[in-house]
CSV table of C-alpha atoms and ligand atoms in Angstrom, one decimal:
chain,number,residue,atom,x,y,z
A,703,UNK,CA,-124.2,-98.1,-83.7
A,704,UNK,CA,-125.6,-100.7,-81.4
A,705,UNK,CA,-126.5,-103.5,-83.6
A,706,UNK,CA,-129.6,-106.0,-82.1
A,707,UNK,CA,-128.3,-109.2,-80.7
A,708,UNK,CA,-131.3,-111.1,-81.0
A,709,UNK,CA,-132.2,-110.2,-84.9
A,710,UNK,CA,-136.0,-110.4,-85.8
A,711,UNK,CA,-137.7,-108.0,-88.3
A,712,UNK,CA,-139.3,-105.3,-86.6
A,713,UNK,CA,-142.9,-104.2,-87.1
A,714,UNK,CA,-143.2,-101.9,-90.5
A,715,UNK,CA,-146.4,-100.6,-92.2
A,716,UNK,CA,-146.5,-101.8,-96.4
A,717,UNK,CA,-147.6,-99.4,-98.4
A,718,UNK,CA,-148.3,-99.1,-102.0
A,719,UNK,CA,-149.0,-96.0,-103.4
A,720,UNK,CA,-150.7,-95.7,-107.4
A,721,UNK,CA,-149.0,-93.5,-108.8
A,722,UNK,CA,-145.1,-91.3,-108.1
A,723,UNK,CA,-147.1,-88.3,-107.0
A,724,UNK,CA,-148.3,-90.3,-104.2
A,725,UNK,CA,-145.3,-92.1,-103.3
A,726,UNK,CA,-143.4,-88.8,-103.2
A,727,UNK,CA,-145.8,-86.9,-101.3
A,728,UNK,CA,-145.8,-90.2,-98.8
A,729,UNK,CA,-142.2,-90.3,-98.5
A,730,UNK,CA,-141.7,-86.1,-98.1
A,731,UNK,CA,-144.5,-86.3,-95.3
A,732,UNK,CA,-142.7,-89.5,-93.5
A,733,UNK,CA,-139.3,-88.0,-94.0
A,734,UNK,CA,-136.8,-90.2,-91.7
A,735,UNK,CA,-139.2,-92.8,-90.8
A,736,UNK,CA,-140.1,-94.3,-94.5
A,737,UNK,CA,-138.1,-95.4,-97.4
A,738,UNK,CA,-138.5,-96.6,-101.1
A,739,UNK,CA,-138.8,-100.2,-101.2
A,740,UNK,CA,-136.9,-102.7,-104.3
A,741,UNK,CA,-136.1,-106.3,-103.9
A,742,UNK,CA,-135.1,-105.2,-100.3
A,743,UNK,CA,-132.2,-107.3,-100.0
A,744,UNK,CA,-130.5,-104.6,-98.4
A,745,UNK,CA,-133.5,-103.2,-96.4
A,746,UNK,CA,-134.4,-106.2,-94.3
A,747,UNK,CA,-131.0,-107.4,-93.6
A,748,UNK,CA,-130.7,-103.7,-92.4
A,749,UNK,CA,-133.9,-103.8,-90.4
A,750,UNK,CA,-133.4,-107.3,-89.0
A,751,UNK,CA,-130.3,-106.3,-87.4
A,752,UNK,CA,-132.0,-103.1,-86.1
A,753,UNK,CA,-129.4,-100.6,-87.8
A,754,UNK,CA,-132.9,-99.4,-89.4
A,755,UNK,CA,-136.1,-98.7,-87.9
A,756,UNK,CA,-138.8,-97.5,-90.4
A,757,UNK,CA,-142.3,-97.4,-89.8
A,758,UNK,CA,-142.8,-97.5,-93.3
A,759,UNK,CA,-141.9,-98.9,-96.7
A,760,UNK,CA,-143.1,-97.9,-99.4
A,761,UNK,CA,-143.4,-100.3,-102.4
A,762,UNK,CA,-143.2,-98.2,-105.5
A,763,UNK,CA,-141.9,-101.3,-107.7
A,764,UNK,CA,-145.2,-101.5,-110.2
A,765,UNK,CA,-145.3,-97.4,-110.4
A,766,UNK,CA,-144.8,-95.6,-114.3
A,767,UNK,CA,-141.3,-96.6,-115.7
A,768,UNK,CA,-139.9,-98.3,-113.4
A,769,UNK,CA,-140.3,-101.6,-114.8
A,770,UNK,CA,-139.4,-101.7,-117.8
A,771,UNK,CA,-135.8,-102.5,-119.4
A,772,UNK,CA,-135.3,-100.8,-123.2
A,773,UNK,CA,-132.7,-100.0,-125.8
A,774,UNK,CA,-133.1,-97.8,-128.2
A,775,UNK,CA,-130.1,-97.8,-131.0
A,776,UNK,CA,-130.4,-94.2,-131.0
A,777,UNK,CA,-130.3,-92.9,-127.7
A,778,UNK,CA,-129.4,-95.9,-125.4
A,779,UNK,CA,-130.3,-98.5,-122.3
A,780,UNK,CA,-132.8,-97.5,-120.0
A,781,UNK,CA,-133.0,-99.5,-117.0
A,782,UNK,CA,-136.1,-99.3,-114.4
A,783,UNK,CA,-135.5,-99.3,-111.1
A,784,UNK,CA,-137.3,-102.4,-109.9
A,785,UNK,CA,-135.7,-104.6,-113.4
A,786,UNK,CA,-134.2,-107.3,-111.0
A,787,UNK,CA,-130.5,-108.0,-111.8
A,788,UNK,CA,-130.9,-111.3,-113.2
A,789,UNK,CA,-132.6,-109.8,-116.0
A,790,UNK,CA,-130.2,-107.2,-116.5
A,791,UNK,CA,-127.6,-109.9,-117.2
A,792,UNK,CA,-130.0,-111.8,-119.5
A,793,UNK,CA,-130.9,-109.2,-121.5
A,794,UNK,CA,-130.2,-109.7,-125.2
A,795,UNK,CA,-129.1,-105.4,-125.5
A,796,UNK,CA,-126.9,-105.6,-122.2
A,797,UNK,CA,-125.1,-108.5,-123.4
A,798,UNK,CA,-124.6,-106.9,-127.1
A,799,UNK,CA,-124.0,-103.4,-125.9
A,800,UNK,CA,-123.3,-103.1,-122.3
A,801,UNK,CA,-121.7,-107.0,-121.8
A,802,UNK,CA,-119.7,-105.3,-118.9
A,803,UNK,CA,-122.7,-104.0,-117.1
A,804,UNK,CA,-123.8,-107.8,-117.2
A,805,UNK,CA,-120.5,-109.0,-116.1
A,806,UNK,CA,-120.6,-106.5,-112.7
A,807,UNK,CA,-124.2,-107.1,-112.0
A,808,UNK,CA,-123.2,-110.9,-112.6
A,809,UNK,CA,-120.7,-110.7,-109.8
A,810,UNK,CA,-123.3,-109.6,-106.8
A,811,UNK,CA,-123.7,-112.6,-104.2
A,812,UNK,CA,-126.2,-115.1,-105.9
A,813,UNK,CA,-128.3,-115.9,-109.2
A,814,UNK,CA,-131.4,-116.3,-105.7
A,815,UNK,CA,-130.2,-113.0,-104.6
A,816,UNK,CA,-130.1,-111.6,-107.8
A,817,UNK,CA,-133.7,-112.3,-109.1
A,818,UNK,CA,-134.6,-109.7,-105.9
A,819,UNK,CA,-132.0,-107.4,-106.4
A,820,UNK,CA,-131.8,-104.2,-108.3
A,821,UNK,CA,-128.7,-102.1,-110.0
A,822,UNK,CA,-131.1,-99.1,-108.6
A,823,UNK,CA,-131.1,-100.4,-105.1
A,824,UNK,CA,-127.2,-101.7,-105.4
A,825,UNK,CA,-126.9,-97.6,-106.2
A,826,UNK,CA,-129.2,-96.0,-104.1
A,827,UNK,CA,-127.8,-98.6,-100.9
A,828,UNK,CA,-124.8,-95.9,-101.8
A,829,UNK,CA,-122.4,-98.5,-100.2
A,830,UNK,CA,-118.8,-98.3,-101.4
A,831,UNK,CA,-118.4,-101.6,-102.1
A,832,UNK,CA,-121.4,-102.3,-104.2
A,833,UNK,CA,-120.7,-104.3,-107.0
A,834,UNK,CA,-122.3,-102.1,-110.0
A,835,UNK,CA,-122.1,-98.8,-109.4
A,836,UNK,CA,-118.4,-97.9,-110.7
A,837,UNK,CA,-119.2,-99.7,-114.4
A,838,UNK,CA,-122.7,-97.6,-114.4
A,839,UNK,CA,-120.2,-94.1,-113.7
A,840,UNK,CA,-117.9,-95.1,-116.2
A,841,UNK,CA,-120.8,-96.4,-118.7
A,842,UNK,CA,-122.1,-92.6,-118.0
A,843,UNK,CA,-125.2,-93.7,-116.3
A,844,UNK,CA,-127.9,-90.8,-115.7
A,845,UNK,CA,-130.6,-91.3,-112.3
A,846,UNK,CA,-134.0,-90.4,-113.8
A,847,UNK,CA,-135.4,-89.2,-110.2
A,848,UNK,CA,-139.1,-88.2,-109.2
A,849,UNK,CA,-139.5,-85.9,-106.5
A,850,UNK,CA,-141.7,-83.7,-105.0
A,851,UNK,CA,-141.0,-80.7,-107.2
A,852,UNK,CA,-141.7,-83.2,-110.6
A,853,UNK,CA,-138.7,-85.0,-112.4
A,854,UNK,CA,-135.3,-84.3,-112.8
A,855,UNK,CA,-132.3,-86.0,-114.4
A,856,UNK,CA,-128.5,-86.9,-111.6
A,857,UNK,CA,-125.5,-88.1,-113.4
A,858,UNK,CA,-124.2,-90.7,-111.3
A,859,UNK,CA,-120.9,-89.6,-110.6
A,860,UNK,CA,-122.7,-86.3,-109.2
A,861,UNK,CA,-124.7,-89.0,-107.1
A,862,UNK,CA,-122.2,-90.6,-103.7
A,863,UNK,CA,-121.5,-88.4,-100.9
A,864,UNK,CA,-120.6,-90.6,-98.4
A,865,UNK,CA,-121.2,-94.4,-97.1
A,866,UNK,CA,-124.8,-94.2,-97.9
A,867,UNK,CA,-125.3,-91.2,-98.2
A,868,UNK,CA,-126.4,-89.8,-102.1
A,869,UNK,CA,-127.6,-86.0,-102.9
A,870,UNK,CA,-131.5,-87.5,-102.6
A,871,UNK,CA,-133.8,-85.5,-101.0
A,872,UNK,CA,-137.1,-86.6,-98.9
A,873,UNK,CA,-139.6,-87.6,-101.6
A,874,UNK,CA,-136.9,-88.6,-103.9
A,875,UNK,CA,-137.1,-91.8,-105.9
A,876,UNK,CA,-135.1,-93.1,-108.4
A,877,UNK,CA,-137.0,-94.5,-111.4
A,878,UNK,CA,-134.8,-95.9,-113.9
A,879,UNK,CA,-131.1,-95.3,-114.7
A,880,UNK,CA,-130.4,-95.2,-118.6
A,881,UNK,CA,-126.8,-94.8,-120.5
A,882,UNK,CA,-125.7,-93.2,-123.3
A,883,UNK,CA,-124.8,-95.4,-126.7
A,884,UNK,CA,-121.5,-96.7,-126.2
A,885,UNK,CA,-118.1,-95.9,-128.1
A,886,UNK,CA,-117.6,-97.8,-131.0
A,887,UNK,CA,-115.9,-100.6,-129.8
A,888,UNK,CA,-116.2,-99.9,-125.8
A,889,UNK,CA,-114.2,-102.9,-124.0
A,890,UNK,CA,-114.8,-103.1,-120.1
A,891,UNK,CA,-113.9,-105.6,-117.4
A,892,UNK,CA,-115.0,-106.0,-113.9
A,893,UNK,CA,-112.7,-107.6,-111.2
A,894,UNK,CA,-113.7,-108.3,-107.7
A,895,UNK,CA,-111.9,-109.6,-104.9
A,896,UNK,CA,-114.0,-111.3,-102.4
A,897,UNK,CA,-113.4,-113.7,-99.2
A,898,UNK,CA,-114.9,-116.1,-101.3
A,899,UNK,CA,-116.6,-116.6,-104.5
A,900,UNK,CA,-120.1,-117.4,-103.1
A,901,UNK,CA,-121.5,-114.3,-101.6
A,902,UNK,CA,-119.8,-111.6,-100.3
A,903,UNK,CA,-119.2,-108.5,-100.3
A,904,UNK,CA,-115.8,-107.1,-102.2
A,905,UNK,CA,-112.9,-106.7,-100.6
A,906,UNK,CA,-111.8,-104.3,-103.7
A,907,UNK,CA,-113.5,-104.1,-107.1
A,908,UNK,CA,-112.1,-102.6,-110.2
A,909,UNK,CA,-113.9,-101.6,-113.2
A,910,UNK,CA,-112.2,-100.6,-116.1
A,911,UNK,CA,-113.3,-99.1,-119.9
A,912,UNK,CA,-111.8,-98.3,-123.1
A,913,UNK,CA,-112.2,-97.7,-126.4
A,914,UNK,CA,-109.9,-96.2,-129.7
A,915,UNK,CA,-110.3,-92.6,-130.6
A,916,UNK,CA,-108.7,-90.2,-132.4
A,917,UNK,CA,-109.2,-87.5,-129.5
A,918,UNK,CA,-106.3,-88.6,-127.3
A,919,UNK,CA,-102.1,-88.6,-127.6
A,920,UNK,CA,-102.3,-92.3,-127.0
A,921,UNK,CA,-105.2,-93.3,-129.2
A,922,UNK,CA,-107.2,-95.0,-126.7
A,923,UNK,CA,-109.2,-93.7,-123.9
A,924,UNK,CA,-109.5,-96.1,-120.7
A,925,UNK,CA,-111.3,-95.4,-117.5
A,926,UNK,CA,-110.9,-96.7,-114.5
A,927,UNK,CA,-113.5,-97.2,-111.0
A,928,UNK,CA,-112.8,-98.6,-107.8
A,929,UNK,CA,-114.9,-100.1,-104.9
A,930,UNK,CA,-114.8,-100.9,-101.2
A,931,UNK,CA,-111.4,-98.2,-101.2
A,932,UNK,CA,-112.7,-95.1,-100.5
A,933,UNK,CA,-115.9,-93.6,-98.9
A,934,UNK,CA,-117.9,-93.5,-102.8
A,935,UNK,CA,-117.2,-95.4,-105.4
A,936,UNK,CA,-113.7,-94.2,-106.5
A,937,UNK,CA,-113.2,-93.0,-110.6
A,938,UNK,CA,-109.6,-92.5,-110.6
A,939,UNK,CA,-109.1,-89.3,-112.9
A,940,UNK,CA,-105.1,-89.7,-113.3
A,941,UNK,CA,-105.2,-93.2,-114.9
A,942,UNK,CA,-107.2,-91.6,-117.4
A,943,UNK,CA,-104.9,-89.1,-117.9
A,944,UNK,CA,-101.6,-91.5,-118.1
A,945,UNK,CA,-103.4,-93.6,-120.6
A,946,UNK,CA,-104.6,-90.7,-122.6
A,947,UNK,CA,-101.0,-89.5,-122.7
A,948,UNK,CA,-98.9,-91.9,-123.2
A,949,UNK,CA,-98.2,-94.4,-125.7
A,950,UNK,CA,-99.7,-97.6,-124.3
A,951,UNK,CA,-96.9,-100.2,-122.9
A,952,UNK,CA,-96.7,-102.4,-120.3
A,953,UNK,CA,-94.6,-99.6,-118.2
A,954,UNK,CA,-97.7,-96.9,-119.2
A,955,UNK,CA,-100.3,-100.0,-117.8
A,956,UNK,CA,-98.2,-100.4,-114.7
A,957,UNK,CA,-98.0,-97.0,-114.0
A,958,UNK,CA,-101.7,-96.3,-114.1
A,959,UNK,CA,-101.9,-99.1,-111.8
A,960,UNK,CA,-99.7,-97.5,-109.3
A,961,UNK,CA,-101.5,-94.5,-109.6
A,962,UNK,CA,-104.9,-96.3,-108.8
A,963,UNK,CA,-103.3,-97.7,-105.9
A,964,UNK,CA,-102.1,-94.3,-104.4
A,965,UNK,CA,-105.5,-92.5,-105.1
A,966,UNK,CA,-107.4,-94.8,-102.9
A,967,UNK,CA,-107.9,-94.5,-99.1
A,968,UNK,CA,-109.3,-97.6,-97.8
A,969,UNK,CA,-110.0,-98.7,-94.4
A,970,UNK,CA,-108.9,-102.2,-92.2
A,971,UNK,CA,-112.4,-104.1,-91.5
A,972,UNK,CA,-113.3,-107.5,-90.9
A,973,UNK,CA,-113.1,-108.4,-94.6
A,974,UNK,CA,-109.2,-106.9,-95.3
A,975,UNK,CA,-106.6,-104.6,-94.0
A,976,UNK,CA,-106.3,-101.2,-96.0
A,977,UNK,CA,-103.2,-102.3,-96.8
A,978,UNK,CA,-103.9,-105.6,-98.5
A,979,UNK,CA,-106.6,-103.6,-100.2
A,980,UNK,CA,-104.5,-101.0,-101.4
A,981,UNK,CA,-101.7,-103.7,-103.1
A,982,UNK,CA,-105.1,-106.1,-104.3
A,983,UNK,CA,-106.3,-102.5,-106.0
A,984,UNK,CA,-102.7,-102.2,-108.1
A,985,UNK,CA,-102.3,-105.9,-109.2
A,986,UNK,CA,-105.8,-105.9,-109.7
A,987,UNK,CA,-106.2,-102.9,-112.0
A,988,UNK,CA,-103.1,-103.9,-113.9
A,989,UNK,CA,-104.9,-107.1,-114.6
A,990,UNK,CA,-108.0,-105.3,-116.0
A,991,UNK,CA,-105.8,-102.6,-117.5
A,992,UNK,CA,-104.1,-105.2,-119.8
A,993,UNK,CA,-107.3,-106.7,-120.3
A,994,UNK,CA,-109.1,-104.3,-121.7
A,995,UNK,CA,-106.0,-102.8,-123.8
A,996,UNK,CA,-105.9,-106.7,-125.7
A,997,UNK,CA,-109.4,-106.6,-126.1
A,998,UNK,CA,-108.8,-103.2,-127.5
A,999,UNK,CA,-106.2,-104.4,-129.7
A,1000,UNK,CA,-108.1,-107.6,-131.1
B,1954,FAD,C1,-126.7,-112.2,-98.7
B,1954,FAD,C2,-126.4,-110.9,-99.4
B,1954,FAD,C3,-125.3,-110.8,-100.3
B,1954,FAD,C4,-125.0,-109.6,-100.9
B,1954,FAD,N1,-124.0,-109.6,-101.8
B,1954,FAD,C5,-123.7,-108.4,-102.5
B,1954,FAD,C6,-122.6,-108.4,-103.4
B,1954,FAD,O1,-121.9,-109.4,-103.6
B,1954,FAD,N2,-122.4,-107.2,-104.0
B,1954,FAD,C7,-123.2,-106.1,-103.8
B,1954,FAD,O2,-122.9,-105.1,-104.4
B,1954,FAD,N3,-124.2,-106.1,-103.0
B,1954,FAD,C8,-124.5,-107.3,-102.3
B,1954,FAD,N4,-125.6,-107.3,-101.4
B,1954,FAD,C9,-126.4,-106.1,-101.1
B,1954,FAD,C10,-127.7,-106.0,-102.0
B,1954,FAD,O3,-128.1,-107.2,-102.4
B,1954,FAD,C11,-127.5,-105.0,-103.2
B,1954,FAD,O4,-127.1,-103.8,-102.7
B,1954,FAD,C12,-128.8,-104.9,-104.0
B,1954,FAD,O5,-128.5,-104.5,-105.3
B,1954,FAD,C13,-129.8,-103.9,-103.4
B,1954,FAD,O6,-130.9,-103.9,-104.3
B,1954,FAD,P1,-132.4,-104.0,-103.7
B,1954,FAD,O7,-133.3,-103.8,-104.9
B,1954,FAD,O8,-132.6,-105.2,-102.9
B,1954,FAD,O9,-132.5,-102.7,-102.8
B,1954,FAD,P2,-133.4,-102.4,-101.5
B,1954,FAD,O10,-132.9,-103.3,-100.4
B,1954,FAD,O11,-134.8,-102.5,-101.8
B,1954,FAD,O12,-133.0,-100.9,-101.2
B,1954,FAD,C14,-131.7,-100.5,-100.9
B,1954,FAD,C15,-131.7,-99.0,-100.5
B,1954,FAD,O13,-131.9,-98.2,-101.6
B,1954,FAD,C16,-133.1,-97.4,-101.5
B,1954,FAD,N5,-133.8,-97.5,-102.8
B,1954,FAD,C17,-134.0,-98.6,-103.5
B,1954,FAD,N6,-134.6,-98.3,-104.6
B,1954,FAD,C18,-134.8,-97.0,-104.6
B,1954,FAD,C19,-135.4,-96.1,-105.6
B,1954,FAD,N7,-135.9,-96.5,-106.7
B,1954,FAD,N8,-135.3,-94.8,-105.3
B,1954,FAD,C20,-134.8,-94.3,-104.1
B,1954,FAD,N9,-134.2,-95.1,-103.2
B,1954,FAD,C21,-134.2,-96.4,-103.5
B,1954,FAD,C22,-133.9,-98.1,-100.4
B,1954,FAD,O14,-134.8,-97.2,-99.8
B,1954,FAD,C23,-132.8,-98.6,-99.5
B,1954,FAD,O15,-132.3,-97.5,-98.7
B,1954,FAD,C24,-125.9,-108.5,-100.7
B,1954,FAD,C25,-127.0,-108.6,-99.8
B,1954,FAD,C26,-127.2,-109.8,-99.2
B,1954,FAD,C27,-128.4,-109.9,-98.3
């Protein structure tokens, strides 16, 4: 891809359609050559360097549910699509309920940045080293989408198939994201590795949860995600299973660890050799392992 070398944003048509019939409609008629717009942090870097080139974007941030950020103690968080990420972290039910949702969404470049950007766009930008999308798979987030043939419910991890690409069809938009009530209990920890601490993207990013329960060997069950390693965001199955398994030690926690480290394919790039990343990913989900397991513990 030949990126511009003299970066301007190109001419684009704003639209605003009333209501999600509309949008969809607009969107599955402009197939290719419009897209939903959020707090378009990743749309108009995108455009100014002239990797995109849509005629149209289409503004669906005021439409039905898509607002509004809610808990319910019975069923859960819902989060609308266009509920920037500063106010996900400031929310009084995140940081009771879901404080490891905050803590991700707390890591994406800058509290400026952040009071545009979206955990919906962060997941619909399907790039694999977006900051929030492995805690939102492991938190069991579920895509409430509208389309052109009505609505229709994606679990997340049913959602990445490749560097931004997601199972959305033309007409497709994303309205809110909600999550189940969590495990009593439910520890989580998000660690990223950056270039630096400002705003960048993650070199790796490991998100891990746990909780107690009687329905495993080891009496815990801990999950583990990983960013920027792999093509999607990464949920390592096997450290599940060691840490369902087997009594937790340090030895059990290390070997999970290792076992993140081999399931993950990363690239070189300009931010870090896949080798670097693949020895960050095994110190760094040890650290979050043990984390979580003391927290566990307390
Ligand atoms: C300076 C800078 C620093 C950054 N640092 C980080 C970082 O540290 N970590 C990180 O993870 N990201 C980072 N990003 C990327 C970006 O900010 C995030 O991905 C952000 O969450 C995108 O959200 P948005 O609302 O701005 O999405 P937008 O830019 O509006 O949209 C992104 C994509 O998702 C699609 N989309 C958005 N909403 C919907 C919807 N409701 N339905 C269907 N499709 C939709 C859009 O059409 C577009 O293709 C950075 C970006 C910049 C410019």
């Amino acid at each position: 891809m030949m990126l511009n070398p003299h970066p301007g944003l190109p001419e684009f048509d704003y639209v605003k359609p009333k209501s999600l019939f509309e949008a969809s409609q607009f969107l599955a008629t402009h197939a290719g050559e419009a897209r939903p717009l959020m707090g378009g942090t990743d749309i108009f870097v995108r455009m100014r360097d002239g990797a995109w080139n849509d005629k149209y974007l289409v503004d669906v941030k005021g439409l039905d549910g898509v607002k509004d950020l809610s808990y319910d103690p019975s069923s859960g968080l819902t989060i609308g699509a266009s509920v920037n990420m500063n106010r996900v972290i400031a929310s009084a039910a995140v940081q009771e309920h879901y404080p490891m949702l905050a803590q991700a969404a707390d890591k994406v470049a800058s509290y400026q940045l952040r009071t545009r950007a979206t955990i919906v766009g962060n997941i619909c930008n399907a790039s694999p080293a977006a900051d929030t999308t492995g805690m939102c798979i492991l938190l069991g987030g579920v895509l409430n989408v509208h389309g052109i043939g009505g609505k229709r419910q994606v679990p997340l991890k049913t959602f990445f198939i490749g560097p931004g690409e997601t199972v959305l069809q033309a007409g497709d938009i994303v309205t809110s994201i909600q999550f189940p009530l969590p495990p009593t209990g439910l520890a989580g920890k998000y660690i990223k590795l950056g270039r630096n601490k400002a705003s960048d993207l993650a070199i790796v990013g490991v998100s891990v949860v746990g909780y107690s329960t009687n329905h495993t060997a080891s009496g815990v069950r801990m999950m583990l995600a990983l960013a920027s390693v792999a093509p999607v965001p990464l949920v390592v199955d096997q450290v599940e299973a060691i840490l369902a398994d087997n009594p937790i030690t340090e030895q059990t926690l290390t070997h999970a660890a290792q076992a993140a480290m081999n399931a993950c394919n990363p690239i070189d790039d300009v931010r870090a050799s896949a080798r670097y990343r693949k020895m960050m990913v095994r110190n760094l989900a040890l650290k979050a392992l043990r984390e979580v397991w003391e927290t566990i513990q307390q």
